[in-house]
Tab-separated table of C-alpha atoms in Angstrom:
chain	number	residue	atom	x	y	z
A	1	UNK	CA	-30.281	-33.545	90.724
A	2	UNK	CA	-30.237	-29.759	92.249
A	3	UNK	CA	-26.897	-29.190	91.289
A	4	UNK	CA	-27.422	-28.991	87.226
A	5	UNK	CA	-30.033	-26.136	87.587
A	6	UNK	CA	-28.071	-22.800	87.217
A	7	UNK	CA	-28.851	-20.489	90.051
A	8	UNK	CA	-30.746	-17.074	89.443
A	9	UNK	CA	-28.925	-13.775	89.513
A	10	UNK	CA	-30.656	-12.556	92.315
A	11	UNK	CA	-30.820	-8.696	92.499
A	12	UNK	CA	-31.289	-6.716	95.889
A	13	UNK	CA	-32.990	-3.106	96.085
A	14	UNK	CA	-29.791	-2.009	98.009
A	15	UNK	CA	-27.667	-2.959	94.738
A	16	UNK	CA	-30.035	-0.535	92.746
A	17	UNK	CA	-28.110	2.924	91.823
A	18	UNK	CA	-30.313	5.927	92.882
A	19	UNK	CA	-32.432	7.229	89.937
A	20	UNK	CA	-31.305	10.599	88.145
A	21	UNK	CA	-34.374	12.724	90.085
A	22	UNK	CA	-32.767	11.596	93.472
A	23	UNK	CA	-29.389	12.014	92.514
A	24	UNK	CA	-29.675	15.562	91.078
A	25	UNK	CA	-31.710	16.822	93.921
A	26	UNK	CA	-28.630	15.447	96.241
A	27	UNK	CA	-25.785	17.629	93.833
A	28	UNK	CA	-28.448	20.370	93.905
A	29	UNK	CA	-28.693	20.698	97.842
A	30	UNK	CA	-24.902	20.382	98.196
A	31	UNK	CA	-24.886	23.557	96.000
A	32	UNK	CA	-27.090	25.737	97.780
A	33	UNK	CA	-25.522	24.560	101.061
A	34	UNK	CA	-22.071	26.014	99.681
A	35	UNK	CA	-23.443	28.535	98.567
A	36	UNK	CA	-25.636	29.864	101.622
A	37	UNK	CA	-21.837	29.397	103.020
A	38	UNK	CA	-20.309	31.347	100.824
A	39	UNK	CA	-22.907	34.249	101.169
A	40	UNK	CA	-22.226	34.112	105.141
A	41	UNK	CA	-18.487	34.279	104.411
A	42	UNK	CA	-19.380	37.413	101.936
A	43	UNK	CA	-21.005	39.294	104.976
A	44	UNK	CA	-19.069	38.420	107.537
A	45	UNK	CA	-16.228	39.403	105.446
A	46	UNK	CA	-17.856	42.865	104.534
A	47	UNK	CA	-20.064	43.944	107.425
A	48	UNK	CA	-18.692	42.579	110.902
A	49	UNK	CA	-15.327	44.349	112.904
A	50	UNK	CA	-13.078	41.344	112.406
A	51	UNK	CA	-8.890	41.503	112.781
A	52	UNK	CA	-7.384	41.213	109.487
A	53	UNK	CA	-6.688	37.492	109.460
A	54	UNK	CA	-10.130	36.342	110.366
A	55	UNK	CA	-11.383	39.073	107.430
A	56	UNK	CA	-9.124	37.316	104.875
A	57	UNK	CA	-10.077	33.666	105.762
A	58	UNK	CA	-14.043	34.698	105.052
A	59	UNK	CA	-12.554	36.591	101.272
A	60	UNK	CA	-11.116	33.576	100.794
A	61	UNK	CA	-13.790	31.601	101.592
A	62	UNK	CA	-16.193	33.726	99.707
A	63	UNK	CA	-14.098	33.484	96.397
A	64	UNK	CA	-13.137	29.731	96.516
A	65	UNK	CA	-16.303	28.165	97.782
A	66	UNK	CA	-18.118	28.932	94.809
A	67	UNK	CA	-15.402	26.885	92.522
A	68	UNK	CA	-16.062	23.821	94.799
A	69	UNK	CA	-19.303	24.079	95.010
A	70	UNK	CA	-19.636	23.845	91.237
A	71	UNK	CA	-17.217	21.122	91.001
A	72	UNK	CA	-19.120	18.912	93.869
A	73	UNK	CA	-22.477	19.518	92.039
A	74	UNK	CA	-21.047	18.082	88.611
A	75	UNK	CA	-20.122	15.003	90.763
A	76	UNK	CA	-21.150	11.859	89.762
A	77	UNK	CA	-22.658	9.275	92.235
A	78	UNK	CA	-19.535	6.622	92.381
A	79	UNK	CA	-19.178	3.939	90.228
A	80	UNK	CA	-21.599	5.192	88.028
A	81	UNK	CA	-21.086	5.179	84.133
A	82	UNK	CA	-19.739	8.542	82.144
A	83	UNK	CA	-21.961	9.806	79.952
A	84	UNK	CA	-22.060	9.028	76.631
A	85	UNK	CA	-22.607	11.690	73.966
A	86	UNK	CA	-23.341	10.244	70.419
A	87	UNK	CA	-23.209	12.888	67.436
A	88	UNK	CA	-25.722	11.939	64.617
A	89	UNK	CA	-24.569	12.388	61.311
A	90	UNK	CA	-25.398	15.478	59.421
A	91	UNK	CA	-27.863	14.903	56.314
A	92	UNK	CA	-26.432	17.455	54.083
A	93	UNK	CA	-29.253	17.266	51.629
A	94	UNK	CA	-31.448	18.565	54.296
A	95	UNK	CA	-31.833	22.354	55.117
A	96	UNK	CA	-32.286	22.627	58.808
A	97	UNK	CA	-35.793	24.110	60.136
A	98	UNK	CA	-34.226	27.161	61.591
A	99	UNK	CA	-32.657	28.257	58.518
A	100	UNK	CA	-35.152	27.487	56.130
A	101	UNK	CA	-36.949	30.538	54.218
A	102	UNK	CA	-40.335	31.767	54.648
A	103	UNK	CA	-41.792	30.318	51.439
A	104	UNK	CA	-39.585	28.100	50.496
């Protein structure tokens, strides 16, 4: 007779997606990491007696870090859903509050 019962959907904590706070603070670390790097590549480029080579791999590092730094903190945790902007519809009977008149 157990075999006409439908089995629960049984949901572990592990199959949970970290919440927003968490996964922000993760994108937000990974950006200041970079960019602590970057700043080190800026000085080391600027202020230390380096041969040529070495002086152009910290410039380059100082100019491209930045980009990918940006680019990893816009990440999305993977398999996660894209965002989804909706655009309400305009009442055009309706003056906005910023642009109404003093008065009026």
């Amino acid at each position: 007779m157990k075999g006409w019962r439908k089995k629960p959907d049984i949901h572990q904590v592990t199959d949970a997606k970290p919440s927003l706070t968490a996964d922000i603070r993760r994108r937000e670390v990974s950006y200041l990491i970079k960019m602590g790097i970057r700043t080190i590549c800026l000085i080391l480029a600027v202020v230390v007696p380096v041969p040529w080579p070495y002086r152009m791999l910290f410039i380059a590092g100082a100019v491209f870090l930045p980009y990918i730094a940006v680019i990893g903190a816009n990440e999305r945790e993977a398999g996660a859903p894209p965002p989804v902007f909706h655009s309400p519809e305009a009442n055009q009977s309706e003056i906005p509050m910023h642009r109404r008149e003093i008065g009026s």
